[in-house]
Amino acid sequence: MYIELIAIIVAGIGAGGLVLVVNRLTGRRLPRFAVPLAAAVAMFAYALWSEYTWGARTVASLPEGVVEVTHVDQAIPWKPWTLLAPVTTRVMAANRIGVQSRPDAPEVRLVELYLLARWHSARTVMVLIDCAAPARADATDAALTDPSVADWQPLGPADPLLRAVCVPPE
C-alpha cells in the first residue's frame, strides 16, 4: 500500500515537473494552475489505472499451476466511477499442482485455495471437493480422516471451483 502511495506521489511530481519545464520553455505562457492540474490529473489517472488493473496483475503474477477460480467485481459508493464500471476487489485461486486425493475416495480432492483481496493480506484455506457429488467441504481433521463425515455443501455442475479442480488441465 505504501509503495502505491509513493508511486502516486511520484506520478504527480513527474507530471507537474514536465509541465513546469514546458511552461519555462514557452516563456511562461501556460496558466498558473497548469502545474498543479497536471499533477492532480496524473495522480488520479495512476490511482485509477492501479485500481482497475489490480485483478489482472494479481492473476498474472500467480505461480504456475495456480489458476484463477473466480473474482469479485464491486461498485464502491465512495468511488462513484465504480458505479459505472465495477472494480475487481477479490480473487480466489486454486493450486492445481498440489491437489491430493485418497485411494479409498479418488473422487474427493483436497485443494489449497488462495483468497486474495485488495489492501489485505493473502489467506490460504484447504477445502475438500467431491467431484462426483459435486460438493465442497472445509478440510477439518475429522473430514480428512473420513470424508463421509464432512459438512458437504452442494456445488452446481458449472461451478468454477469444480471446473478448476476436477477438470483436467488442457
Tab-separated table of N, CA, C and O in Angstrom, residues 25-86:
chain	number	residue	atom	x	y	z
A	25	LEU	N	9.933	26.650	-21.044
A	25	LEU	CA	10.402	26.665	-22.436
A	25	LEU	C	9.518	27.529	-23.328
A	25	LEU	O	9.980	28.026	-24.354
A	26	THR	N	8.264	27.688	-22.973
A	26	THR	CA	7.347	28.504	-23.780
A	26	THR	C	7.258	29.936	-23.279
A	26	THR	O	6.363	30.687	-23.697
A	27	GLY	N	8.161	30.323	-22.404
A	27	GLY	CA	8.163	31.707	-21.916
A	27	GLY	C	7.059	31.974	-20.918
A	27	GLY	O	6.511	33.081	-20.885
A	28	ARG	N	6.704	31.020	-20.123
A	28	ARG	CA	5.677	31.127	-19.071
A	28	ARG	C	4.319	31.538	-19.623
A	28	ARG	O	3.645	32.420	-19.082
A	29	ARG	N	3.934	30.908	-20.693
A	29	ARG	CA	2.645	31.241	-21.327
A	29	ARG	C	1.488	30.380	-20.815
A	29	ARG	O	0.335	30.650	-21.141
A	30	LEU	N	1.781	29.341	-20.071
A	30	LEU	CA	0.709	28.489	-19.540
A	30	LEU	C	0.080	29.157	-18.321
A	30	LEU	O	0.733	29.920	-17.605
A	31	PRO	N	-1.187	28.888	-18.068
A	31	PRO	CA	-1.823	29.473	-16.880
A	31	PRO	C	-1.169	28.951	-15.586
A	31	PRO	O	-0.566	27.886	-15.576
A	32	ARG	N	-1.324	29.673	-14.494
A	32	ARG	CA	-0.681	29.312	-13.228
A	32	ARG	C	-1.166	27.971	-12.678
A	32	ARG	O	-0.436	27.313	-11.953
A	33	PHE	N	-2.383	27.591	-13.008
A	33	PHE	CA	-2.927	26.349	-12.476
A	33	PHE	C	-2.495	25.118	-13.277
A	33	PHE	O	-2.853	23.995	-12.918
A	34	ALA	N	-1.720	25.281	-14.349
A	34	ALA	CA	-1.355	24.156	-15.218
A	34	ALA	C	-0.513	23.100	-14.484
A	34	ALA	O	-0.733	21.900	-14.648
A	35	VAL	N	0.446	23.534	-13.683
A	35	VAL	CA	1.323	22.573	-12.979
A	35	VAL	C	0.547	21.758	-11.953
A	35	VAL	O	0.589	20.525	-11.982
A	36	PRO	N	-0.197	22.388	-11.035
A	36	PRO	CA	-0.942	21.565	-10.078
A	36	PRO	C	-2.034	20.726	-10.740
A	36	PRO	O	-2.316	19.608	-10.301
A	37	LEU	N	-2.639	21.254	-11.806
A	37	LEU	CA	-3.655	20.480	-12.514
A	37	LEU	C	-3.037	19.241	-13.149
A	37	LEU	O	-3.602	18.139	-13.052
A	38	ALA	N	-1.889	19.389	-13.789
A	38	ALA	CA	-1.212	18.236	-14.397
A	38	ALA	C	-0.844	17.204	-13.339
A	38	ALA	O	-1.002	15.994	-13.545
A	39	ALA	N	-0.354	17.668	-12.189
A	39	ALA	CA	0.000	16.756	-11.107
A	39	ALA	C	-1.234	16.005	-10.605
A	39	ALA	O	-1.201	14.786	-10.412
A	40	ALA	N	-2.328	16.722	-10.417
A	40	ALA	CA	-3.559	16.099	-9.922
A	40	ALA	C	-4.114	15.082	-10.916
A	40	ALA	O	-4.521	13.976	-10.533
A	41	VAL	N	-4.122	15.453	-12.192
A	41	VAL	CA	-4.632	14.532	-13.216
A	41	VAL	C	-3.762	13.274	-13.288
A	41	VAL	O	-4.276	12.158	-13.371
A	42	ALA	N	-2.447	13.426	-13.221
A	42	ALA	CA	-1.547	12.271	-13.269
A	42	ALA	C	-1.746	11.368	-12.057
A	42	ALA	O	-1.762	10.137	-12.180
A	43	MET	N	-1.911	11.965	-10.887
A	43	MET	CA	-2.115	11.166	-9.680
A	43	MET	C	-3.437	10.409	-9.739
A	43	MET	O	-3.498	9.223	-9.407
A	44	PHE	N	-4.477	11.070	-10.176
A	44	PHE	CA	-5.783	10.425	-10.290
A	44	PHE	C	-5.748	9.334	-11.355
A	44	PHE	O	-6.277	8.238	-11.150
A	45	ALA	N	-5.108	9.597	-12.486
A	45	ALA	CA	-5.019	8.605	-13.563
A	45	ALA	C	-4.242	7.370	-13.099
A	45	ALA	O	-4.647	6.228	-13.380
A	46	TYR	N	-3.141	7.573	-12.381
A	46	TYR	CA	-2.379	6.430	-11.892
A	46	TYR	C	-3.189	5.623	-10.879
A	46	TYR	O	-3.189	4.395	-10.908
A	47	ALA	N	-3.892	6.318	-9.986
A	47	ALA	CA	-4.717	5.622	-8.994
A	47	ALA	C	-5.800	4.794	-9.680
A	47	ALA	O	-6.049	3.642	-9.303
A	48	LEU	N	-6.451	5.359	-10.697
A	48	LEU	CA	-7.468	4.610	-11.443
A	48	LEU	C	-6.858	3.413	-12.160
A	48	LEU	O	-7.408	2.310	-12.118
A	49	TRP	N	-5.738	3.619	-12.832
A	49	TRP	CA	-5.079	2.515	-13.530
A	49	TRP	C	-4.735	1.400	-12.551
A	49	TRP	O	-4.996	0.222	-12.820
A	50	SER	N	-4.167	1.757	-11.423
A	50	SER	CA	-3.769	0.765	-10.434
A	50	SER	C	-4.975	0.009	-9.892
A	50	SER	O	-4.929	-1.207	-9.714
A	51	GLU	N	-6.048	0.725	-9.639
A	51	GLU	CA	-7.267	0.112	-9.102
A	51	GLU	C	-7.889	-0.864	-10.102
A	51	GLU	O	-8.267	-1.973	-9.745
A	52	TYR	N	-7.989	-0.445	-11.348
A	52	TYR	CA	-8.657	-1.269	-12.353
A	52	TYR	C	-7.808	-2.411	-12.889
A	52	TYR	O	-8.337	-3.366	-13.428
A	53	THR	N	-6.503	-2.337	-12.750
A	53	THR	CA	-5.659	-3.423	-13.252
A	53	THR	C	-5.182	-4.354	-12.140
A	53	THR	O	-4.478	-5.318	-12.421
A	54	TRP	N	-5.558	-4.098	-10.892
A	54	TRP	CA	-5.104	-4.924	-9.783
A	54	TRP	C	-5.445	-6.399	-9.995
A	54	TRP	O	-4.591	-7.265	-9.820
A	55	GLY	N	-6.678	-6.679	-10.357
A	55	GLY	CA	-7.097	-8.070	-10.526
A	55	GLY	C	-6.300	-8.788	-11.603
A	55	GLY	O	-5.786	-9.895	-11.385
A	56	ALA	N	-6.166	-8.182	-12.760
A	56	ALA	CA	-5.429	-8.814	-13.860
A	56	ALA	C	-3.947	-8.955	-13.517
A	56	ALA	O	-3.331	-9.993	-13.813
A	57	ARG	N	-3.372	-7.954	-12.876
A	57	ARG	CA	-1.954	-8.047	-12.491
A	57	ARG	C	-1.745	-9.122	-11.434
A	57	ARG	O	-0.749	-9.843	-11.456
A	58	THR	N	-2.684	-9.260	-10.520
A	58	THR	CA	-2.579	-10.281	-9.475
A	58	THR	C	-2.663	-11.675	-10.079
A	58	THR	O	-1.859	-12.554	-9.752
A	59	VAL	N	-3.619	-11.892	-10.963
A	59	VAL	CA	-3.764	-13.202	-11.604
A	59	VAL	C	-2.538	-13.515	-12.457
A	59	VAL	O	-2.044	-14.645	-12.467
A	60	ALA	N	-2.010	-12.530	-13.153
A	60	ALA	CA	-0.825	-12.753	-13.992
A	60	ALA	C	0.405	-13.096	-13.164
A	60	ALA	O	1.316	-13.765	-13.653
A	61	SER	N	0.440	-12.667	-11.912
A	61	SER	CA	1.610	-12.937	-11.072
A	61	SER	C	1.499	-14.241	-10.287
A	61	SER	O	2.416	-14.576	-9.545
A	62	LEU	N	0.399	-14.970	-10.446
A	62	LEU	CA	0.259	-16.246	-9.740
A	62	LEU	C	1.279	-17.246	-10.274
A	62	LEU	O	1.579	-17.260	-11.464
A	63	PRO	N	1.811	-18.096	-9.399
A	63	PRO	CA	2.788	-19.090	-9.863
A	63	PRO	C	2.151	-20.101	-10.813
A	63	PRO	O	0.932	-20.263	-10.846
A	64	GLU	N	2.987	-20.785	-11.551
A	64	GLU	CA	2.494	-21.795	-12.484
A	64	GLU	C	1.756	-22.881	-11.707
A	64	GLU	O	2.195	-23.313	-10.643
A	65	GLY	N	0.630	-23.311	-12.232
A	65	GLY	CA	-0.178	-24.327	-11.575
A	65	GLY	C	-1.265	-23.759	-10.686
A	65	GLY	O	-2.140	-24.478	-10.234
A	66	VAL	N	-1.212	-22.469	-10.417
A	66	VAL	CA	-2.250	-21.809	-9.629
A	66	VAL	C	-3.136	-21.052	-10.611
A	66	VAL	O	-2.650	-20.226	-11.377
A	67	VAL	N	-4.430	-21.386	-10.605
A	67	VAL	CA	-5.353	-20.798	-11.577
A	67	VAL	C	-6.442	-20.004	-10.867
A	67	VAL	O	-6.853	-20.345	-9.754
A	68	GLU	N	-6.886	-18.959	-11.539
A	68	GLU	CA	-7.988	-18.161	-11.007
A	68	GLU	C	-9.263	-18.987	-11.056
A	68	GLU	O	-9.598	-19.586	-12.083
A	69	VAL	N	-9.971	-19.009	-9.938
A	69	VAL	CA	-11.257	-19.698	-9.880
A	69	VAL	C	-12.373	-18.697	-10.132
A	69	VAL	O	-13.250	-18.919	-10.955
A	70	THR	N	-12.314	-17.598	-9.419
A	70	THR	CA	-13.339	-16.577	-9.570
A	70	THR	C	-12.799	-15.233	-9.071
A	70	THR	O	-11.770	-15.190	-8.403
A	71	HIS	N	-13.483	-14.178	-9.424
A	71	HIS	CA	-13.144	-12.846	-8.919
A	71	HIS	C	-14.439	-12.104	-8.618
A	71	HIS	O	-15.488	-12.435	-9.154
A	72	VAL	N	-14.322	-11.124	-7.740
A	72	VAL	CA	-15.482	-10.332	-7.331
A	72	VAL	C	-15.296	-8.914	-7.836
A	72	VAL	O	-14.307	-8.253	-7.510
A	73	ASP	N	-16.230	-8.455	-8.661
A	73	ASP	CA	-16.260	-7.069	-9.113
A	73	ASP	C	-17.240	-6.318	-8.230
A	73	ASP	O	-18.343	-6.807	-7.971
A	74	GLN	N	-16.849	-5.140	-7.790
A	74	GLN	CA	-17.647	-4.430	-6.809
A	74	GLN	C	-17.778	-2.957	-7.176
A	74	GLN	O	-16.823	-2.339	-7.630
A	75	ALA	N	-18.961	-2.418	-6.957
A	75	ALA	CA	-19.195	-0.971	-7.070
A	75	ALA	C	-19.109	-0.400	-5.664
A	75	ALA	O	-19.780	-0.871	-4.757
A	76	ILE	N	-18.251	0.589	-5.483
A	76	ILE	CA	-17.993	1.151	-4.158
A	76	ILE	C	-18.585	2.558	-4.112
A	76	ILE	O	-18.216	3.412	-4.918
A	77	PRO	N	-19.509	2.812	-3.177
A	77	PRO	CA	-20.218	4.104	-3.162
A	77	PRO	C	-19.307	5.329	-3.068
A	77	PRO	O	-19.605	6.359	-3.659
A	78	TRP	N	-18.215	5.267	-2.325
A	78	TRP	CA	-17.346	6.451	-2.186
A	78	TRP	C	-16.373	6.595	-3.350
A	78	TRP	O	-15.571	7.509	-3.366
A	79	LYS	N	-16.466	5.698	-4.319
A	79	LYS	CA	-15.721	5.818	-5.572
A	79	LYS	C	-16.766	5.791	-6.690
A	79	LYS	O	-17.043	4.753	-7.266
A	80	PRO	N	-17.376	6.939	-6.990
A	80	PRO	CA	-18.539	6.962	-7.878
A	80	PRO	C	-18.293	6.394	-9.270
A	80	PRO	O	-19.213	5.891	-9.901
A	81	TRP	N	-17.056	6.434	-9.781
A	81	TRP	CA	-16.776	5.876	-11.099
A	81	TRP	C	-16.959	4.365	-11.114
A	81	TRP	O	-17.199	3.799	-12.159
A	82	THR	N	-16.874	3.700	-9.946
A	82	THR	CA	-17.080	2.246	-9.910
A	82	THR	C	-18.548	1.871	-10.061
A	82	THR	O	-18.864	0.712	-10.307
A	83	LEU	N	-19.439	2.849	-9.914
A	83	LEU	CA	-20.852	2.575	-10.160
A	83	LEU	C	-21.087	2.344	-11.650
A	83	LEU	O	-21.976	1.594	-12.041
A	84	LEU	N	-20.279	2.974	-12.493
A	84	LEU	CA	-20.372	2.783	-13.940
A	84	LEU	C	-19.578	1.559	-14.396
A	84	LEU	O	-20.010	0.822	-15.278
A	85	ALA	N	-18.409	1.366	-13.817
A	85	ALA	CA	-17.543	0.240	-14.180
A	85	ALA	C	-16.979	-0.363	-12.890
A	85	ALA	O	-15.988	0.147	-12.353
A	86	PRO	N	-17.611	-1.414	-12.363
A	86	PRO	CA	-17.147	-2.015	-11.114
A	86	PRO	C	-15.685	-2.471	-11.206
A	86	PRO	O	-15.188	-2.801	-12.279
